[in-house]
Structure formats: C-alpha cells, structure tokens
mmCIF file of C-alpha atoms and ligand atoms in Angstrom:
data_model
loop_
_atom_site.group_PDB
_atom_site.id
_atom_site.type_symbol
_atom_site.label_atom_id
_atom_site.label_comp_id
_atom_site.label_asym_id
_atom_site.label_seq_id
_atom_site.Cartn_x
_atom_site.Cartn_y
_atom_site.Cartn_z
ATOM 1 C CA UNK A 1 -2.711 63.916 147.174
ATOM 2 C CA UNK A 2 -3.778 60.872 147.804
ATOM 3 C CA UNK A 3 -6.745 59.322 148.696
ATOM 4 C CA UNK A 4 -7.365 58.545 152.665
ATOM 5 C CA UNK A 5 -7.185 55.384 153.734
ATOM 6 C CA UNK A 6 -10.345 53.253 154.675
ATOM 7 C CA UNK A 7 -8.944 51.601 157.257
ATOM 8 C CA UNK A 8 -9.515 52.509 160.455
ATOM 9 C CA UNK A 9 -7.099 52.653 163.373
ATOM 10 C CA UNK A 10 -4.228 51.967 161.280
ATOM 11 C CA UNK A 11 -2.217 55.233 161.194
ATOM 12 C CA UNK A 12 1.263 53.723 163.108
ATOM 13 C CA UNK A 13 0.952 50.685 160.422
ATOM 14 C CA UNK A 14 0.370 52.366 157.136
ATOM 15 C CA UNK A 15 3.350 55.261 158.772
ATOM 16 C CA UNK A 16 5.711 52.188 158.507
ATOM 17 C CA UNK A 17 4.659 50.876 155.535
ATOM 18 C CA UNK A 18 4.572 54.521 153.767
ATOM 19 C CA UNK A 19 8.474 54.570 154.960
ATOM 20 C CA UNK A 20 9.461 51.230 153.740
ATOM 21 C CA UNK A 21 8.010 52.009 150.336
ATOM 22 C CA UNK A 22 10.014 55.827 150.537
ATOM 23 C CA UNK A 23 13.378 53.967 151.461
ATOM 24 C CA UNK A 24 13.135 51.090 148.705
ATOM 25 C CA UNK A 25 12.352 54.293 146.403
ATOM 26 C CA UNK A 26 15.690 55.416 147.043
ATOM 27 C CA UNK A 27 17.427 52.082 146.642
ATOM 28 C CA UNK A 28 17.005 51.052 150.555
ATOM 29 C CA UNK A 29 16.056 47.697 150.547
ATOM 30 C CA UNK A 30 13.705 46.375 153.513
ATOM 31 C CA UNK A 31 11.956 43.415 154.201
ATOM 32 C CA UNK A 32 9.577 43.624 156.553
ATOM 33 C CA UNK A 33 7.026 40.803 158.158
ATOM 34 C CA UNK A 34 3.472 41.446 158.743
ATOM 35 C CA UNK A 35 2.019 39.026 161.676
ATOM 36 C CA UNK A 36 -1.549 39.035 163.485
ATOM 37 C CA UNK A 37 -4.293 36.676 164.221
ATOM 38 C CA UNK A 38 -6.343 35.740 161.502
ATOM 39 C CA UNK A 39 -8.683 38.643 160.265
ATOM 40 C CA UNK A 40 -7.130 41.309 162.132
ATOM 41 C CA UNK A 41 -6.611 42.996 158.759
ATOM 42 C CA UNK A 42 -3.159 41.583 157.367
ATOM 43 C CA UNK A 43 -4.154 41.009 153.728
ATOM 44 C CA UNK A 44 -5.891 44.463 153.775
ATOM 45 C CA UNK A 45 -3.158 46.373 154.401
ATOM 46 C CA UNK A 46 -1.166 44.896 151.649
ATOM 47 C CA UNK A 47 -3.674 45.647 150.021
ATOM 48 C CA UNK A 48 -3.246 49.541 150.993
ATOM 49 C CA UNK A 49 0.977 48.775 150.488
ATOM 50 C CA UNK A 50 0.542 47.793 146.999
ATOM 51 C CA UNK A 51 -1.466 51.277 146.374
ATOM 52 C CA UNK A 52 0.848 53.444 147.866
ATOM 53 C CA UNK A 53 3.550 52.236 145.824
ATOM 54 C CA UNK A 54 2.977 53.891 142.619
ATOM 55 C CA UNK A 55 5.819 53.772 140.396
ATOM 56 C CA UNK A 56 6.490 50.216 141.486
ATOM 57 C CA UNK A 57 7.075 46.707 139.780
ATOM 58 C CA UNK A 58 4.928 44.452 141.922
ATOM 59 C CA UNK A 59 5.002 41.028 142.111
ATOM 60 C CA UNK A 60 2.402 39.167 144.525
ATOM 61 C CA UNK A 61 2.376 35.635 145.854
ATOM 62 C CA UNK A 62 -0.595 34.319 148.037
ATOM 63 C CA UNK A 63 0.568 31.157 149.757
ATOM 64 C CA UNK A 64 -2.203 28.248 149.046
ATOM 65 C CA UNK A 65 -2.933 25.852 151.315
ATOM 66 C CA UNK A 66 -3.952 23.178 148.710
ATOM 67 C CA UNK A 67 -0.187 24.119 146.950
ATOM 68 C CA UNK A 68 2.110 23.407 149.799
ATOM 69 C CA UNK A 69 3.276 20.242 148.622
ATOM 70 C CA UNK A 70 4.259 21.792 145.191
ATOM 71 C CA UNK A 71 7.823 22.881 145.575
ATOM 72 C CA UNK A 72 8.146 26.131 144.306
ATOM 73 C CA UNK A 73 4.628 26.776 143.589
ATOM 74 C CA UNK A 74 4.803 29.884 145.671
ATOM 75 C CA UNK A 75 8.063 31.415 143.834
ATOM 76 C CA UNK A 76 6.698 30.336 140.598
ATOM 77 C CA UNK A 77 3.874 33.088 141.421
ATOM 78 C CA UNK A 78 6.324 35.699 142.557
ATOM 79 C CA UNK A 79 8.669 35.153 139.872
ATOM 80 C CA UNK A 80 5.893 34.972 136.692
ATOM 81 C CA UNK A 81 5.672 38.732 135.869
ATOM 82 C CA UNK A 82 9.851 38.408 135.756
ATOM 83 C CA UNK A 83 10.259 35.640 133.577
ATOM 84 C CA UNK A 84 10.455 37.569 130.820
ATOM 85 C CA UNK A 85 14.141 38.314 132.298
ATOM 86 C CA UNK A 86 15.445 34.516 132.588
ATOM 87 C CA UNK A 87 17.352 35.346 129.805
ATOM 88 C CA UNK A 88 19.660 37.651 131.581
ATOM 89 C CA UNK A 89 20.670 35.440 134.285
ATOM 90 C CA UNK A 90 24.366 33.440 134.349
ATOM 91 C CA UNK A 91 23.053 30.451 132.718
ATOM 92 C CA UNK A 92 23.144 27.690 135.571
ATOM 93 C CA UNK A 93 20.694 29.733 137.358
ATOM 94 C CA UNK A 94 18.884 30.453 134.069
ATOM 95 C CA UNK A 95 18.643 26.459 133.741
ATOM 96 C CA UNK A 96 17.975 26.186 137.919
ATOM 97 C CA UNK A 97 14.591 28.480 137.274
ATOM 98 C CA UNK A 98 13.921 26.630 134.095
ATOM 99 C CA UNK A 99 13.746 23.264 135.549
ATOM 100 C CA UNK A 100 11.962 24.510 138.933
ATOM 101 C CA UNK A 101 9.405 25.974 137.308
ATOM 102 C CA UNK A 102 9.333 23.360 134.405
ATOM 103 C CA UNK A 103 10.456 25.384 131.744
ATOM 104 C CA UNK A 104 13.301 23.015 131.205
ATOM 105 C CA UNK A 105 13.521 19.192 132.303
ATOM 106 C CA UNK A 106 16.333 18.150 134.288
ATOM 107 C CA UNK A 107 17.513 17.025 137.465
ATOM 108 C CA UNK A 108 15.671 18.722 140.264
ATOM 109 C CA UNK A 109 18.139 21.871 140.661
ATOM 110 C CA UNK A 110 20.190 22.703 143.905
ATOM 111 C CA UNK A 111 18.133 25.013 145.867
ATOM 112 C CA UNK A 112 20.441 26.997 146.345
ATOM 113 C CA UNK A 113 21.181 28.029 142.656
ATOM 114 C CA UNK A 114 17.458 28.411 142.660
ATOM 115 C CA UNK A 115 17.716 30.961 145.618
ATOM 116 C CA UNK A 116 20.342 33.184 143.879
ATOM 117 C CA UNK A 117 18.465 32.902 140.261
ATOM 118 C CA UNK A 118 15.076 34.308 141.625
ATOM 119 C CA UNK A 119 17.400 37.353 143.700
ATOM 120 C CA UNK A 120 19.393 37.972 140.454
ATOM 121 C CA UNK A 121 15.885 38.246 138.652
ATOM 122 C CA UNK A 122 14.525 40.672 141.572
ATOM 123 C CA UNK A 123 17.623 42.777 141.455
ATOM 124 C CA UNK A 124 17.781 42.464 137.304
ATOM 125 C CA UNK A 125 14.353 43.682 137.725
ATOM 126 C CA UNK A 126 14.442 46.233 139.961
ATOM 127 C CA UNK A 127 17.301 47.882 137.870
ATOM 128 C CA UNK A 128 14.147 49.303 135.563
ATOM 129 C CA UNK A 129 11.931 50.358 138.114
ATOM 130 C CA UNK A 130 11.544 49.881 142.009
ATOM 131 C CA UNK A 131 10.123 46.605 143.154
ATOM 132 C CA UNK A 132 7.446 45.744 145.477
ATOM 133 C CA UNK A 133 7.465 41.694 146.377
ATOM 134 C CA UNK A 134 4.109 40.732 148.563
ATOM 135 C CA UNK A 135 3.599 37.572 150.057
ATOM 136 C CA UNK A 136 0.025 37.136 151.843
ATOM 137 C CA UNK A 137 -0.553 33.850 153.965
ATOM 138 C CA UNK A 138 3.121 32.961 154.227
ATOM 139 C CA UNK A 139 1.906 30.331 156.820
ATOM 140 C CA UNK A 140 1.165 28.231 153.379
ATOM 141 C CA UNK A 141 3.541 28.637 151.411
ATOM 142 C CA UNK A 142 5.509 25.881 150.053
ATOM 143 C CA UNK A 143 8.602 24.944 152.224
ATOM 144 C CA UNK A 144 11.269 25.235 149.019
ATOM 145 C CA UNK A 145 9.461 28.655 148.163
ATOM 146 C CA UNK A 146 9.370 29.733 151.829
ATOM 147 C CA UNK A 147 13.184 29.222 152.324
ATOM 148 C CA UNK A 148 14.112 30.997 148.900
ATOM 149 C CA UNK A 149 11.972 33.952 149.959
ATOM 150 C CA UNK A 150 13.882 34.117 153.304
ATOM 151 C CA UNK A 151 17.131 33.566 151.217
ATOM 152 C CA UNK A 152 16.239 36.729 149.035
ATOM 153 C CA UNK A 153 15.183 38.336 152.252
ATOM 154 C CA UNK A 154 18.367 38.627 153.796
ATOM 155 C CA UNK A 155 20.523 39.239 150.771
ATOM 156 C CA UNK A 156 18.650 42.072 149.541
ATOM 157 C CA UNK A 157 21.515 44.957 149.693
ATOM 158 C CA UNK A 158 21.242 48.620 148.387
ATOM 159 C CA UNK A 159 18.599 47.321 145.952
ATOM 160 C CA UNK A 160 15.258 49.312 145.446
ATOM 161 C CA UNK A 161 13.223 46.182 146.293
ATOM 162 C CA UNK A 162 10.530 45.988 149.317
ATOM 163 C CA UNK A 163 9.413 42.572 150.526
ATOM 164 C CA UNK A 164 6.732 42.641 152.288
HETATM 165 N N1 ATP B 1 -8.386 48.610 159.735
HETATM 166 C C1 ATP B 1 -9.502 48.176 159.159
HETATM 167 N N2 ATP B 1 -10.563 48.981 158.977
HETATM 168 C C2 ATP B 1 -11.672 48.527 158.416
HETATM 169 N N3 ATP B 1 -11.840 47.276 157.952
HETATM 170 C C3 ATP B 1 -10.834 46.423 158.091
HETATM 171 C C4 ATP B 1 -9.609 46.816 158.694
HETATM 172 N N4 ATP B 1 -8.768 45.763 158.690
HETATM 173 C C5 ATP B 1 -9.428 44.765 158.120
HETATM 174 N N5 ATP B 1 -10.663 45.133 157.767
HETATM 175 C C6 ATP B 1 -11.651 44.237 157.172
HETATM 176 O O1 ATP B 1 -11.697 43.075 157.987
HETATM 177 C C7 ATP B 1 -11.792 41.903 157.195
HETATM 178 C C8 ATP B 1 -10.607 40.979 157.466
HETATM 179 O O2 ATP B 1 -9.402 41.625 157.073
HETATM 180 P P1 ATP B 1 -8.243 40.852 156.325
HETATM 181 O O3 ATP B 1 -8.794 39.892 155.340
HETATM 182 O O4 ATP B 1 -7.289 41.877 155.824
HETATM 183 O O5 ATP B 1 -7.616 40.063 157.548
HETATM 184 P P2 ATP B 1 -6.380 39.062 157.540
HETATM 185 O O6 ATP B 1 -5.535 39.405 158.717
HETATM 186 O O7 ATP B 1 -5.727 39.064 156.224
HETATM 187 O O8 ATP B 1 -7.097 37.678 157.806
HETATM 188 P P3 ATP B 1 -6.498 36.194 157.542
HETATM 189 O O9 ATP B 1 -5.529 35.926 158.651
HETATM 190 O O10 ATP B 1 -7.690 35.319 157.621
HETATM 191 O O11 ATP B 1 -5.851 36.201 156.205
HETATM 192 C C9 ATP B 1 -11.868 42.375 155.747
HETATM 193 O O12 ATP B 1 -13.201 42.458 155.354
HETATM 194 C C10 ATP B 1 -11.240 43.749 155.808
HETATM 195 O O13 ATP B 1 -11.738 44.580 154.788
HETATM 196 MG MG1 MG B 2 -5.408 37.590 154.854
#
C-alpha cells in the first residue's frame, strides 16, 4: 500500500505519472514535460514522482539560475551519481564526459559526442536497475545541458529510463 498523497486535486496528474513510472518499469521509455505557472505545484509533484518510483536509480538536476552560463553544469548534476560508469563507455565519449565535466583537460569536446556519452551512461545504467532522470526548473538550465537532455530525450528507445 502506499501512502496517500498530500496533494490535493492532483489525481489525473499523479494517474499519469504512476503510468509513466509502470511503463519505464517494463523497459518503456517516456519522457514526459511538466509545465505550469510558477507555484502551481511543479516541483512538488516530482517530488511525489521520485516516491512512487521505488526500485528506481534516480538521478535529479535542478536548473540554477546563477549556473546558466556554465556549460554543462546542469548534466554534470544529472550525470554525478553515474560517473562511476565512465569507464564503460567507447572511449571518445569516455574522454568527451571527462573533459566536459573537467575530469580530463582537452579541447572543449563536440557536443554531440557529449550527447551520446551521457545516453550511453543512462542506458549503461539503467541495464542494473530502472532509471528515473528529474529535471526541476528546466527554464535555467544551461543551454549545452538543455540541448543534451533533449538529445537523450528523443533517443531514449526500449530502455527502462523515465525523464521527467
Ligand atoms: N496539489 C497541492 N496540494 C497541496 N499543496 C501543494 C500542491 N501543489 C503545490 N503545493 C504547495 O504549494 C507550494 C508551491 O508548490 P511548488 O513549489 O511545487 O510549485 P512550483 O510549480 O514548483 O513553483 P515554481 O514554478 O516557483 O518552481 C509548495 O509549498 C507546495 O508544497
Ligand atoms: Mg518548482
């Protein structure tokens, strides 16, 4: 059983968000956006997301105003509890990571190898256990972070990862 929510007026919401957890259980992907005006109650029903999904990896990114002009800043916080897997990625995007996230100096890295490292490290991830990716406050998020995360977004196939 578990415990009722203590939000109010939120049935159709959580509904959708109990579904999207259920499918990415069973290796459905989804991505799915959350939008409203500010404090309508976006950040607390992530908050109720991440609690449903028992059994899940989650990884959680807050988007930082102050942060926006630090590229990658945002993926560095999604990636973190991952990077314990950089070691299984094809080693240009193993060195891409590195340097974004200044593991590694070098030339800044294409974004694009960037993109595929940080969906090879969701997927590598998600081959353990389910995987629950939040991002609160998008609106600040770092532009190079912002178009990785859309990257991973739409090449998220018959994965169990949620991003939310
Ligand atoms: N359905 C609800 N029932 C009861 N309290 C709620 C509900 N939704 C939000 N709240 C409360 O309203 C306040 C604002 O909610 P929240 O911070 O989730 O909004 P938000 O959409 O994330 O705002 P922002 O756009 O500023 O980030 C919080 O104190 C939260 O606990
Ligand atoms: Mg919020």
């Amino acid at each position: 059983m578990r415990p009722p929510s203590r939000l109010f007026g939120r049935t159709a919401e959580l509904e959708i968000l109990g579904r999207l957890i259920a499918n990415a259980r069973r290796g459905r992907s989804a991505v799915l956006v959350v939008r409203g005006e500010p404090g309508i109650g976006k950040t607390e029903l992530l908050r109720q997301l991440i609690a449903e999904a028992s059994g899940f990896g989650v990884t959680r990114v807050a988007g930082v105003e102050s942060e926006m002009e630090l590229p990658y800043a945002g993926l560095h916080q999604l990636c973190a509890p991952m990077l314990g897997r950089l070691g299984s990625l094809a080693e240009p995007q193993r060195r891409g990571l590195s340097v974004a996230f200044g593991l590694a100096s070098g030339d800044s890295p294409d974004r694009f190898l960037v993109a595929l490292a940080a969906l090879s490290l969701l997927a590598e991830a998600a081959q353990e256990r389910p995987m629950l990716c939040v991002v609160d406050d998008a609106q600040w998020l770092d532009q190079a972070s912002a178009e990785v995360l859309g990257f991973v977004g739409r090449r998220l196939l018959a994965e169990p990862v949620a991003l939310v």
